[in-house]
Structure formats: C-alpha cells, structure tokens
Amino acid sequence: MISLVSYLAISLLLFFIGLTLMIARKNIVAILLGIELILNAAALNFVAYSRFAASNIDGHIFSLFVIVIAAAEAAVGLAIVIHYFQLKETIHIDEATELRN
Amino acid sequence: MNTTIAEYFLSFDVFRSFVSRISLWLGTDVTPFIVFMIFLLGALVITLVLATVGGFGTYAERKISADIQARIGPNRVGPYGLFQLIADGIKMVSKEDIAPKTADLFLFYLAPFLAIFGVFSTFAVIPFGSGITLTDLNVGVFYLVAISSLVGVGVFLGGYASNSKWSMLGGMRGASQIISYEIPVTLSILAMVLLSGGMSFGQIVGSQGAFPHQWFLFHNPFSFIAFFVLFTGALAETNRAPFDLPEAESELVSGYHTEYTGMRFGLFALAEYVEVFVVSGVAVSLFLGGYNVPGEEFGHSLAGQGAQATVFFLKTCALYYVVIWIRWTFPRLRVDQLMVICWKYLTPIAIFNLVGCAVWLVVFDGKSMFELFFHH
Amino acid sequence: MYVNILFLTSALLTVGCAVAMLIARNIMHSCIFLLGTLIGIAGLYVTLGADFVAVTQTMVYVGGIVILMLFAVMLTGGKEFVSRAQKLLGLIPAMGNKWSFGIAFLTSFVFVLSQFVLIKNIVKGVEVTKEAKPFVSTVEEIGELLLTDHVLAFELSSVLLLGALIGAAIIARPRKERVAND
C-alpha cells in the first residue's frame, strides 16, 4: 500500500488545495496559508523521493531548508500583513493597489 | 541498552518463551501484536499514573501553601485530606458545562484538548527507568520540546475563543510568553545535548552517573548556569508563578480559562499541573542524573527498575516542591519585565552557555570539573 | 502493518484537514485545520523514516508558524473578515464562479499531464525501491551532511533567517512619527 505514488498523490492534492486557497481567497492571511501548503507539498515530495528512489538522505536536507524558508517567509509576510492592516484597516487583497501611502 | 519498553520485556527469557508458546498455539507469529499491546498498556498505565500525580499536585500545592502561610490546608476528606482530589474531580465532572453565547464554539471546545494532548504526548519519551521508558526516541528531547508547544496553541485558542477581554489578554500573554521562553530553554537543552553527544534521553541519562559529581549540573560552570536558565524558562513555559501572567488573578480574573467551567476547566488545570511534573522530570533527566542508581548489573533487574523509578520520582518531587515554594514566595512580574528577562538576560546567557560548553569540550577533552581536579 | 495504520491515519488527517481549510468560512478555523494538516505531514515523514525532519516540522510549524498565523489573524480583525458574498458551489468561500474554476482545473490538469509525459523518461531511469529499508537514525547523517556537503546552504540559510528577523522587526514596529502627525 505504501508506495512512492501514494505520497506523490497526497502531495499533488496538497499542492492543488494550496493553489486554490491562494487564488480563490481575498484575505492575505489565507493566501499565506495556501503558500504554506504548497511548500509542505514540495518538502513531502523531497523526502518521499529520497526514501524510495535515492540511496542517500539529501532529500531530508532539502526539506529542512524548505521548512527554514517557510518560517522566514511566514515571519516577514505576517509582519507585512500587520503593517498593511495598520495603514489601511483592511486585509482585502484587492485594496492593495497603491505603491505610496 | 533498551530502546523501548517492549524490548525491555522481550529481553527476559520467560517472557520470550511465553510469546513463542502463544505463537505456536495460534499458528502465527504474534510478537508484533504483543509489542503493540505492551505499548498500549504502558501508555495507559503511564497516563493514568501521571494524571493521578497531577491530581496530587493540586493537593500538594494547597498543603504546602498552607504550611508556608501557617494554615492547616485541606483536612476534611479522608486522612489528612488526601481524598480531596477525588472530591474535586467529582465536583468538576458534575458541574454544568457552560459556553458563552458569543464564543467560537468549535475552537472553545477544541482548546482544552489541544493543551492536554500537548502535555500527555510528552509521556512517550520521559525516562522513568532504563526499561520503563515508553520509547527512547533518538530525537527524544527535541520531540519533547516540539510537541509541548501545542500547549501554547491551546492556551491561545482558549483565550481567543472565549470572546472575553480577560481571556483574550490572558491567551495573548500566554502564547507570547510560551514562544519567547522556548528559546532560552531550547538553547540550554542544546548545551546538554552537546555534552552527552545525543538527543535521546537514554543517552543523556546514561552519560551521567548516580552520584552528584557525575551529574551534568556539576560538569562545568556553564552547565551549572544552564540549569538555572532552564529552570527559570520552564517556570515561565508552564505559566507558574512568578511568571503566571496569563492567569494573573488580580488583573485578569483567571486569564485564558476565565470562561471555562466543569471538566473543560479541569482539563486546563490538569494540563498545567502535569506539565510542571513533566518539566521537573526533564530537568532531572538532563541535569540531576535522572534515574541512575549505583551498580551496572543491578539496574537491569526488576528490583533495579523499581529503584530507578523511585529515584526519578524522588528527585522530580523535590523539584516540584521547589516550584511550589517559589510560587508562594515571589511576587508576580510585570509584562515588560517578563519580556526583558527573556530577551535581554536569559537568551544571551543561554547562548553564552552553549558556546562555553562547546569550548569546554574542546579545551578539556570532555572531562568534567571533578575529573580535572582529582584525576591527573 | 502498524506502519500502514500510521500512514492511513496521517494521510486522512492531512488531506481531510486540507479540504476543511478550503471549505472553512472562518479564517481562524482555517489556521487550526492547517495545524492538523502539518501534524499529518509530520506523521507521513515518520512513515518515510525521516525522524529528524518530522520533529523539525512539528517544532517549527506548531510552535512557531501556526501561533504567528493565529496572532496575525487576531490582530487583523479575526473572524470579522468572513467572505459571504462570494461562494463557489455554495460551499467554498472564493471569488470566481464554477465555470472559471472548472476551466482553471482543466487547464492545470492538462498542464500536469503534459509535465508527466515530459519527465516520464527521466523518472523511468530512476530505480524505485519497493521493500522497506530497515529504520536507521538520520540525526547523525544529517548533522554530518549539513556541515560538509551542504555547509554553504546552511550558512546562507542562517543569513536568511537573520535578515528575516531584522526585516520583520523593522516592518512591524509601530510608526511613531505617523501617530504624532495624526
């Protein structure tokens, strides 16, 4: 039952759900949630390939770096969201149309 | 060396022959099933025992505080009031379960379970004895730090979902306090991982000894400081006084669990008391020699296991007493003082300790202070 | 067999919570379902024998990112931002309608299929092992690899984290001069 394909299927589902969240929602935090899902799907793929198709564990290292980058992205992204909310009092993505003030 | 409780049981000939006889009788190999059952029973027993310990924690807290304030404390239910916790439990279960009308019900009901799940999941790696460890994960300490951060999510959600200003403030304070103090605690743990050369509790405890001069507490000056950093941070992570800002009675009614009644409040309280026991146990395993008893051969026998568990429980209860003692002795901090202590003092000290331990290992070739002074 | 049980539970948790994230109207609930998804993925890592990655996943996401997300949702209005106007199939809060989403899914399906055809030959060359390897600890190996083969990426990621730390602190700090002007 446990094969490479099952992991890839889960990863594909996660990727598409994340993509849908990113495209369909207008709340900036929801878009960041979608990005987290996509990054996780990629990391899962790395580990699955490293287990089934490679003899080394470089895939683990890659997924660790993916986690690090996700953390950095979440920190900066949420800081921007909070700052944007302080300026505009909304986190609707369509309101973000101006480059100044 | 045993890595799981199942392997410890299977290392006895009697037990192995028993398993093989059942296998013969049923016609298939039942070893995996037996191993699974051992894990299940072990998890059940440890959970029940530690939940009872958490219950006795409330009793101990009231008795010790009464002693400190020259009162008598609970003395009505049973001899010396020992059955007070049963009375409390019955009271909590039979109380009406109220949820505020404007609460976010899904999160309101979920939050206590997240908190209790985070605490109870840590039992999987707590080393009560060299054989009585559910599983000796090779990332044990790391796992414990990771899974116990679920408590922070539970506290935050409990505060948010109640839709009350006091709860909200308590939840925000709790979450920010827990994620801030995780940093000095993890750095101190990392220094001990460096000294023992592994992240499993078995290896960390195994590289210490039964006597104080073999403990990591007295390994070098940096680990001595690291113990106090860890202990302070652990107090803050479990929301104990003097860091009990999330539930500060005088300002926030009772913080993040103001709106909870009955058993849901009981789950939060149980999570808090058991977590104090867990962090005391971790401090004992990391710094105070853990379950070590004198004698190599003695430790593997059943009597040795009992002795190891007793030693572990005695040390942990001593630390537990110190925690309660601190609560009834020190005044509560302000929020800004709390953050200043974490970010301006504890974190730099913890980084300094980590670097110091690494330098000590290189310079003195991993020898402890005692070995340097007395063995030339 | 027990690995199979763990795999099934984790996969169900992962996919179920991800779908619930998509459907949930309340962004706070979405965050909590993200927590479930991430724990499920950690379980999947365990079935793959990646113990260190699984624990790192739990540590970074549960202890850090999810709490950050919850904070951000709360500080930006919380559940008041519930999109009621736009719904897909009466279920998923989304912009667009079923036609635009149908076309998008069809396009992405064709795209993924063509990608599969393109990389099929490359994948064929890779030998896929079927039987389970015996479980070995990956901690020591990861530690060695991080400080030998991947040391450049390791150092770069530390610089990245430092940059993110300072950047987040600078962006999110309260603007005193604006308050004075208002």
XYZ file of C-alpha atoms in Angstrom:
659
model
C 0.000 0.000 0.000
C 2.744 2.456 0.899
C 4.482 3.332 -2.319
C 6.024 6.366 -3.920
C 2.814 7.003 -5.850
C 0.675 7.313 -2.726
C 2.942 10.006 -1.315
C 3.019 11.798 -4.650
C -0.789 11.703 -4.792
C -1.083 13.263 -1.324
C 1.492 15.856 -2.271
C -0.360 16.684 -5.502
C -3.640 17.095 -3.612
C -1.976 19.383 -1.082
C -0.417 21.419 -3.862
C -3.718 21.965 -5.634
C -5.596 22.772 -2.437
C -2.896 25.297 -1.580
C -3.066 26.779 -5.071
C -6.846 27.067 -4.849
C -6.552 28.783 -1.462
C -4.025 31.190 -2.924
C -6.108 32.045 -5.963
C -9.593 31.980 -4.514
C -9.300 33.837 -1.224
C -9.069 37.578 -0.857
C -7.761 37.543 2.683
C -3.998 37.986 2.703
C -3.535 35.586 5.632
C -5.461 32.904 3.736
C -3.092 33.387 0.807
C -0.148 32.851 3.147
C -1.847 29.663 4.408
C -2.023 28.456 0.814
C 1.680 29.159 0.343
C 2.469 27.090 3.450
C 0.529 24.158 1.989
C 2.401 24.399 -1.307
C 5.785 24.489 0.428
C 4.802 21.458 2.514
C 3.762 19.540 -0.580
C 7.188 20.201 -2.092
C 9.001 19.129 1.084
C 6.964 15.924 1.256
C 7.986 15.129 -2.320
C 11.662 15.598 -1.495
C 11.529 13.191 1.436
C 9.442 10.632 -0.479
C 11.895 10.579 -3.394
C 14.833 10.350 -1.016
C 13.242 7.292 0.632
C 12.116 5.416 -2.478
C 14.329 6.481 -5.348
C 17.666 7.531 -3.872
C 20.116 5.832 -1.598
C 21.088 8.977 0.324
C 19.214 11.399 2.549
C 19.896 14.634 0.691
C 16.132 14.965 0.303
C 15.819 15.379 4.054
C 18.278 18.270 3.949
C 16.284 19.906 1.170
C 13.056 19.619 3.123
C 14.785 21.085 6.193
C 15.774 24.110 4.108
C 12.208 24.324 2.802
C 10.989 24.476 6.410
C 13.540 27.198 7.220
C 12.457 29.264 4.228
C 8.785 28.755 5.122
C 9.476 30.091 8.607
C 11.293 33.152 7.268
C 8.563 33.752 4.703
C 5.811 33.481 7.319
C 7.583 35.900 9.676
C 8.181 38.589 7.063
C 4.838 38.025 5.333
C 2.831 38.334 8.512
C 4.814 41.414 9.542
C 3.886 43.000 6.218
C 0.237 41.972 6.689
C 0.058 43.512 10.151
C 1.730 46.700 8.970
C -0.618 46.889 5.992
C -3.577 46.468 8.302
C -2.326 49.334 10.442
C -2.200 51.556 7.363
C -5.414 50.537 5.594
C -7.534 48.895 8.288
C -8.315 46.019 5.924
C -6.536 42.930 4.668
C -8.507 42.622 1.471
C -6.003 41.857 -1.274
C -7.856 43.991 -3.843
C -7.380 47.115 -1.749
C -3.624 46.861 -2.107
C -3.362 48.921 -5.250
C -1.158 51.843 -4.290
C 2.581 51.876 -4.023
C 2.748 55.002 -1.841
C 0.906 55.567 1.408
C 20.738 -0.879 26.434
C 16.997 -0.909 25.836
C 15.357 1.493 23.478
C 11.696 0.753 24.168
C 9.644 -0.740 26.962
C 8.701 -3.652 24.662
C 12.343 -4.533 24.043
C 12.945 -4.494 27.779
C 10.171 -7.010 28.334
C 11.345 -9.174 25.434
C 14.860 -9.321 26.894
C 13.567 -11.694 29.595
C 13.678 -15.386 28.645
C 10.442 -16.126 30.482
C 8.552 -13.556 28.515
C 10.057 -14.649 25.189
C 9.107 -18.273 25.749
C 5.613 -17.157 26.757
C 5.249 -15.232 23.484
C 6.578 -18.109 21.401
C 4.187 -20.541 23.111
C 1.214 -18.328 22.222
C 2.581 -18.064 18.674
C 2.744 -21.862 18.406
C -0.739 -22.216 19.820
C -2.262 -19.696 17.399
C -0.151 -20.812 14.429
C 1.115 -17.303 13.596
C 3.815 -15.042 14.952
C 2.119 -12.765 17.465
C 5.243 -10.823 18.505
C 4.219 -7.581 16.705
C 0.785 -7.760 18.293
C 2.268 -8.393 21.750
C 4.641 -5.464 21.256
C 1.704 -3.278 20.275
C -0.260 -4.394 23.335
C 2.723 -3.654 25.595
C 2.881 -0.143 24.187
C -0.863 0.308 24.599
C -0.896 -0.931 28.191
C 2.257 1.010 29.037
C 0.817 4.213 27.619
C -2.423 3.645 29.531
C -0.654 2.976 32.824
C 1.732 5.915 32.488
C -1.096 8.263 31.527
C -3.214 7.175 34.488
C -0.309 7.362 36.926
C 0.748 10.825 35.776
C -2.834 12.094 35.750
C -3.068 10.971 39.370
C 0.244 12.674 40.067
C -1.199 15.839 38.539
C -4.219 15.467 40.806
C -1.973 15.089 43.818
C -0.147 18.190 42.570
C -3.208 20.281 43.429
C -3.310 18.672 46.878
C 0.421 19.251 47.411
C 0.082 22.845 46.303
C -2.679 23.531 48.809
C -0.939 21.704 51.652
C 2.437 23.345 51.048
C 0.953 26.806 50.614
C -0.985 26.259 53.829
C 2.241 25.246 55.530
C 4.067 28.322 54.237
C 1.258 30.624 55.354
C 0.906 28.850 58.741
C -2.513 27.408 57.943
C -3.707 23.786 58.009
C -5.000 23.284 54.470
C -7.465 20.627 53.278
C -8.104 18.147 56.101
C -11.772 17.122 55.803
C -11.901 14.446 53.091
C -10.092 11.313 54.189
C -6.979 11.146 56.374
C -5.083 14.472 56.163
C -7.477 15.470 53.364
C -5.803 13.032 50.996
C -9.010 12.308 49.074
C -9.540 15.984 48.340
C -8.581 15.412 44.711
C -11.346 12.815 44.292
C -13.846 15.261 45.732
C -12.547 17.957 43.388
C -12.791 15.589 40.428
C -16.410 14.670 41.227
C -17.243 18.338 41.646
C -15.728 19.206 38.267
C -17.438 16.389 36.376
C -20.839 17.123 37.877
C -20.730 20.874 37.230
C -22.773 22.370 34.418
C -20.865 22.764 31.167
C -21.382 26.393 30.137
C -20.199 28.002 26.930
C -20.572 31.765 26.359
C -23.174 32.668 23.751
C -20.731 34.657 21.623
C -17.915 32.122 21.865
C -16.448 30.426 18.819
C -17.794 27.041 19.872
C -15.564 24.845 17.701
C -12.373 26.433 18.990
C -13.801 26.763 22.512
C -14.315 23.013 22.768
C -11.064 22.168 20.985
C -8.671 24.297 23.067
C -8.540 22.237 26.328
C -7.966 19.072 24.342
C -5.062 20.636 22.440
C -3.480 21.646 25.753
C -3.923 18.213 27.319
C -2.778 16.462 24.122
C 0.407 18.513 24.063
C 1.247 17.601 27.653
C 0.273 13.928 27.535
C 2.177 13.288 24.291
C 5.400 14.081 26.108
C 4.980 10.959 28.289
C 6.163 8.851 25.354
C 9.794 9.810 25.930
C 10.034 10.586 29.661
C 12.606 8.184 31.151
C 11.295 6.711 34.411
C 13.904 3.953 34.354
C 16.259 2.347 31.869
C 13.492 -0.118 30.930
C 10.432 1.903 31.887
C 10.551 4.359 29.015
C 7.739 4.006 26.514
C 10.161 4.649 23.701
C 13.660 6.058 23.750
C 13.434 8.091 20.551
C 16.751 9.133 19.069
C 15.318 12.651 18.818
C 13.700 12.392 22.251
C 14.492 15.813 23.745
C 13.725 17.577 20.501
C 10.403 15.712 20.252
C 9.501 16.767 23.777
C 10.215 20.442 23.113
C 8.320 20.289 19.819
C 5.165 18.532 20.972
C 4.822 20.510 24.185
C 4.456 23.712 22.165
C 0.918 22.512 21.363
C 0.070 23.763 24.856
C 0.749 27.295 23.614
C -1.767 26.846 20.800
C -4.313 25.506 23.304
C -3.791 28.444 25.661
C -4.058 30.974 22.861
C -7.198 29.384 21.407
C -8.790 29.122 24.849
C -8.244 32.842 25.261
C -9.400 33.787 21.784
C -12.452 31.549 21.529
C -13.985 32.651 24.834
C -14.655 36.072 23.296
C -13.982 37.848 26.562
C -11.444 40.597 27.067
C -9.816 38.984 30.092
C -9.482 35.676 28.319
C -8.116 37.363 25.221
C -5.438 39.212 27.197
C -4.525 36.054 29.088
C -4.318 33.988 25.901
C -2.131 36.559 24.142
C 0.165 36.826 27.149
C 0.329 33.042 27.423
C 1.169 32.426 23.791
C 3.805 35.167 23.566
C 5.344 34.032 26.859
C 5.490 30.383 25.806
C 7.063 31.019 22.400
C 9.531 33.537 23.832
C 10.782 31.371 26.673
C 11.110 28.386 24.353
C 14.321 29.947 23.039
C 16.461 30.020 26.237
C 15.044 26.621 27.280
C 15.920 25.021 23.948
C 19.393 26.585 23.951
C 20.080 25.230 27.462
C 18.867 21.778 26.408
C 21.113 22.022 23.351
C 24.152 22.588 25.584
C 23.358 19.304 27.396
C 22.879 17.535 24.052
C 26.350 18.784 23.172
C 27.820 17.346 26.389
C 26.231 13.908 26.001
C 26.563 13.652 22.221
C 22.991 12.544 21.533
C 19.401 13.686 21.671
C 17.866 10.538 23.145
C 17.021 10.584 26.840
C 18.661 7.187 27.249
C 21.992 8.526 26.060
C 21.770 11.775 28.020
C 20.923 10.000 31.273
C 23.351 7.186 30.519
C 26.302 9.556 30.201
C 25.675 10.810 33.736
C 26.062 8.827 36.942
C 24.286 8.106 40.187
C 26.382 10.459 42.326
C 26.298 14.264 42.223
C 29.844 14.631 40.888
C 28.820 12.679 37.773
C 25.773 14.849 37.080
C 25.728 17.331 34.226
C 24.819 20.014 36.782
C 28.417 19.902 38.075
C 30.052 19.001 34.756
C 31.346 22.513 34.159
C 30.446 26.083 35.232
C 28.419 26.681 32.088
C 26.155 23.692 32.618
C 25.652 24.853 36.207
C 24.310 28.177 34.919
C 22.361 26.399 32.166
C 20.359 24.516 34.793
C 19.059 27.746 36.307
C 18.292 29.208 32.881
C 16.335 26.053 32.019
C 14.506 26.042 35.323
C 13.507 29.712 35.043
C 12.398 29.239 31.451
C 10.454 26.107 32.360
C 8.612 28.000 35.096
C 7.604 30.588 32.517
C 6.600 27.973 29.946
C 4.297 26.243 32.389
C 2.760 29.588 33.432
C 3.827 29.128 37.044
C 4.428 31.959 39.438
C 6.291 34.317 39.343
C 5.517 34.085 35.618
C 1.781 33.353 35.934
C 0.764 36.455 33.982
C -1.651 34.580 31.678
C -3.851 33.766 34.644
C -2.994 36.646 36.950
C -5.932 36.556 39.343
C -5.662 40.146 40.499
C -5.835 41.647 36.993
C -7.391 39.096 34.632
C -9.885 37.188 36.852
C -8.225 33.938 35.853
C -6.894 34.620 32.380
C -7.387 32.317 29.455
C -9.681 29.895 31.281
C -11.990 32.505 32.803
C -14.982 31.343 30.745
C -14.396 27.621 31.163
C -16.407 25.569 33.629
C -16.554 22.000 34.809
C -14.316 19.416 33.245
C -13.054 21.714 30.477
C -11.536 23.941 33.154
C -10.363 20.743 34.841
C -8.507 19.712 31.692
C -6.661 23.036 31.585
C -5.765 22.769 35.276
C -4.679 19.138 34.890
C -2.540 20.058 31.867
C -0.827 22.772 33.894
C -0.076 20.581 36.915
C 1.096 17.620 34.841
C 3.268 19.912 32.744
C 5.027 21.106 35.887
C 5.771 17.467 36.691
C 6.989 16.872 33.129
C 9.372 19.833 33.076
C 10.684 18.866 36.528
C 11.294 15.368 35.166
C 13.100 16.781 32.140
C 15.301 18.964 34.326
C 16.090 15.938 36.495
C 16.971 13.790 33.466
C 19.093 16.467 31.838
C 20.967 17.832 34.841
C 20.430 15.816 38.004
C 21.424 12.330 36.903
C 17.933 11.119 36.021
C 17.121 7.579 37.064
C 20.725 6.482 37.653
C 21.329 4.122 40.587
C 24.740 2.768 41.665
C 25.719 -0.540 40.090
C 25.641 -1.584 36.420
C 24.131 -5.063 36.812
C 21.566 -4.031 39.401
C 19.899 -1.567 37.049
C 18.640 -4.182 34.609
C 16.805 -6.390 37.103
C 13.204 -5.753 38.085
C 14.201 -4.531 41.558
C 16.677 -2.184 39.906
C 13.912 -0.801 37.713
C 11.854 -0.108 40.812
C 14.808 1.620 42.442
C 15.410 3.695 39.313
C 11.773 4.780 39.121
C 11.835 5.639 42.825
C 14.986 7.730 42.451
C 13.494 9.529 39.463
C 10.227 10.248 41.278
C 12.014 11.455 44.431
C 14.205 13.905 42.524
C 11.272 15.119 40.444
C 9.093 15.627 43.527
C 11.911 17.609 45.161
C 11.975 19.944 42.152
C 8.166 20.067 42.232
C 8.374 21.238 45.832
C 10.792 23.993 44.798
C 8.352 25.124 42.094
C 5.516 25.417 44.604
C 7.830 27.072 47.113
C 8.779 29.703 44.528
C 5.120 30.342 43.754
C 4.275 31.210 47.342
C 7.443 33.257 47.911
C 7.974 35.589 44.957
C 5.690 38.373 43.701
C 4.404 38.328 40.143
C 6.342 40.133 37.406
C 5.012 42.801 35.056
C 4.638 42.008 31.344
C 7.527 44.228 30.277
C 9.782 42.773 32.989
C 8.865 39.301 31.742
C 9.959 40.066 28.186
C 13.079 41.910 29.371
C 14.132 38.892 31.443
C 13.660 36.571 28.499
C 15.220 38.558 25.671
C 17.824 40.691 27.438
C 19.088 38.283 30.081
C 18.126 34.627 29.658
C 18.676 34.316 25.902
C 22.185 35.897 25.864
C 23.143 33.829 28.919
C 21.887 30.682 27.219
C 23.865 31.420 24.052
C 26.937 32.132 26.190
C 26.429 28.784 27.952
C 26.117 26.926 24.670
C 29.342 28.412 23.333
C 31.039 27.910 26.708
C 30.086 24.220 26.813
C 31.421 23.711 23.285
C 34.722 25.438 24.167
C 34.987 23.401 27.404
C 34.502 20.183 25.447
C 37.301 21.089 23.040
C 39.743 22.514 25.592
C 39.391 19.902 28.343
C 38.647 16.948 26.082
C 35.171 16.359 27.512
C 36.336 15.913 31.113
C 34.141 17.188 33.923
C 35.367 19.554 36.665
C 35.621 16.669 39.118
C 37.786 14.599 36.770
C 40.074 17.578 36.182
C 40.584 18.242 39.886
C 41.002 14.734 41.240
C 42.306 12.522 38.411
C 45.532 13.766 36.921
C 1.079 -3.402 9.317
C 1.317 -0.735 12.031
C 3.197 1.470 9.602
C 0.239 1.109 7.255
C -2.155 2.171 10.001
C 0.017 5.205 10.761
C 0.203 6.032 7.062
C -3.563 5.809 6.600
C -4.307 7.938 9.687
C -1.745 10.573 8.733
C -2.880 10.696 5.114
C -6.525 11.050 6.138
C -5.625 13.770 8.657
C -3.527 15.625 6.092
C -5.987 15.546 3.217
C -9.104 15.930 5.364
C -7.769 18.957 7.185
C -6.545 20.491 3.922
C -10.016 20.157 2.395
C -11.526 21.570 5.582
C -9.139 24.528 5.284
C -10.516 25.205 1.841
C -14.131 24.974 2.950
C -13.932 26.789 6.283
C -15.512 30.262 6.183
C -13.731 31.420 9.294
C -10.055 32.157 8.727
C -9.306 31.225 12.362
C -10.678 27.730 11.731
C -8.563 27.537 8.580
C -5.474 28.155 10.716
C -6.438 25.334 13.077
C -7.021 22.975 10.161
C -3.576 23.979 8.894
C -2.274 22.718 12.247
C -3.956 19.350 11.606
C -2.500 19.174 8.101
C 1.001 19.924 9.357
C 0.796 17.271 12.096
C -0.454 14.807 9.481
C 2.522 15.607 7.270
C 4.827 15.040 10.252
C 3.212 11.598 10.589
C 3.868 10.937 6.904
C 7.530 11.869 7.451
C 7.651 9.291 10.242
C 6.354 6.592 7.888
C 9.144 7.599 5.492
C 11.757 7.057 8.196
C 12.597 10.761 8.412
C 12.545 11.205 12.180
C 14.523 14.443 12.372
C 12.521 16.143 9.627
C 9.254 15.078 11.284
C 10.218 16.596 14.621
C 11.586 19.751 12.995
C 8.306 20.082 11.117
C 6.344 19.854 14.366
C 8.684 22.237 16.177
C 8.812 24.982 13.545
C 5.199 24.853 12.407
C 3.269 24.058 15.583
C 5.409 26.108 17.925
C 6.120 28.969 15.571
C 4.249 29.480 12.352
C 0.742 28.444 13.427
C 0.869 30.651 16.532
C 2.190 33.522 14.366
C -0.690 32.981 11.938
C -3.211 32.967 14.792
C -1.717 36.189 16.140
C -1.843 37.797 12.706
C -5.476 36.789 12.186
C -6.421 38.153 15.578
C -4.557 41.438 15.093
C -6.112 41.972 11.660
C -9.737 41.708 12.661
C -10.124 37.986 13.227
C -13.275 36.397 12.009
C -14.923 39.677 11.019
C -13.371 39.134 7.644
C -15.741 36.405 6.523
C -16.464 36.477 2.849
C -20.147 35.771 2.487
C -20.760 37.400 -0.848
C -18.665 35.097 -2.974
C -19.179 31.406 -2.796
C -18.214 28.569 -5.050
C -20.914 25.882 -5.376
C -22.494 27.426 -2.269
C -19.696 25.929 -0.222
C -16.219 27.320 -0.709
C -15.687 30.995 0.004
C -13.957 32.132 -3.142
C -14.025 34.666 -5.915
C -14.940 33.478 -9.357
C -17.709 31.023 -10.198
C -17.830 27.349 -11.046
C -17.085 27.977 -14.718
C -13.885 29.892 -14.111
C -12.776 27.266 -11.598
C -13.705 24.427 -13.929
C -11.639 25.949 -16.707
C -8.738 26.565 -14.319
C -8.762 22.973 -13.086
C -8.971 21.616 -16.623
C -6.046 23.771 -17.697
C -3.935 22.760 -14.732
C -4.833 19.108 -15.312
C -3.654 19.311 -18.927
C -0.538 21.141 -17.772
C 0.305 18.496 -15.140
C -0.368 15.692 -17.619
C 1.983 17.226 -20.178
C 4.621 17.635 -17.455
C 4.247 13.944 -16.597
C 4.741 12.981 -20.231
C 7.806 15.228 -20.438
C 9.527 13.876 -17.330
C 8.379 10.263 -17.801
C 11.646 9.215 -19.393
C 13.689 10.844 -16.657
C 11.634 9.143 -13.949
C 11.938 5.795 -15.713
C 15.685 5.924 -15.322
C 15.336 6.195 -11.538
C 15.212 2.914 -9.708
C 12.336 2.789 -7.246
C 12.821 0.521 -4.269
C 9.720 -1.334 -3.176
C 10.676 -3.022 0.071
C 11.041 -1.093 3.295
C 14.552 -0.232 4.349
C 15.409 -1.031 7.953
C 14.905 2.037 10.101
C 18.111 3.848 10.955
C 18.513 7.119 12.756
C 19.090 10.019 10.394
C 20.268 12.504 13.013
C 23.996 11.831 12.773
C 23.909 11.655 8.990
C 22.000 14.940 8.663
C 24.412 16.596 11.080
C 27.412 15.487 9.054
C 25.880 16.429 5.709
C 24.872 19.877 6.967
C 28.439 20.687 7.973
C 30.201 19.106 4.994
C 28.342 18.876 1.678
C 25.659 21.467 2.356
C 27.628 23.881 4.515
C 27.155 26.780 2.081
C 23.375 26.387 2.047
C 23.438 26.030 5.829
C 25.308 29.292 6.312
C 23.170 31.057 3.711
C 20.010 29.937 5.492
C 21.334 31.376 8.748
C 21.950 34.693 6.985
C 18.440 34.458 5.519
C 16.954 33.897 8.972
C 18.880 36.851 10.391
C 17.637 39.014 7.544
C 14.070 37.831 8.083
C 14.335 38.530 11.815
C 15.566 42.085 11.337
C 13.200 42.716 8.444
C 10.153 41.520 10.357
C 11.135 43.594 13.396
C 11.598 46.734 11.285
C 8.418 46.299 9.243
C 6.139 45.519 12.173
C 7.412 48.207 14.545
C 4.920 50.921 15.402
C 5.408 54.137 13.440
C 5.818 56.884 15.967
C 6.079 59.841 13.572
C 2.755 58.960 11.906
C 0.989 58.882 15.227
C 2.439 62.290 16.033
C 1.134 63.707 12.726
C -2.364 62.316 13.175
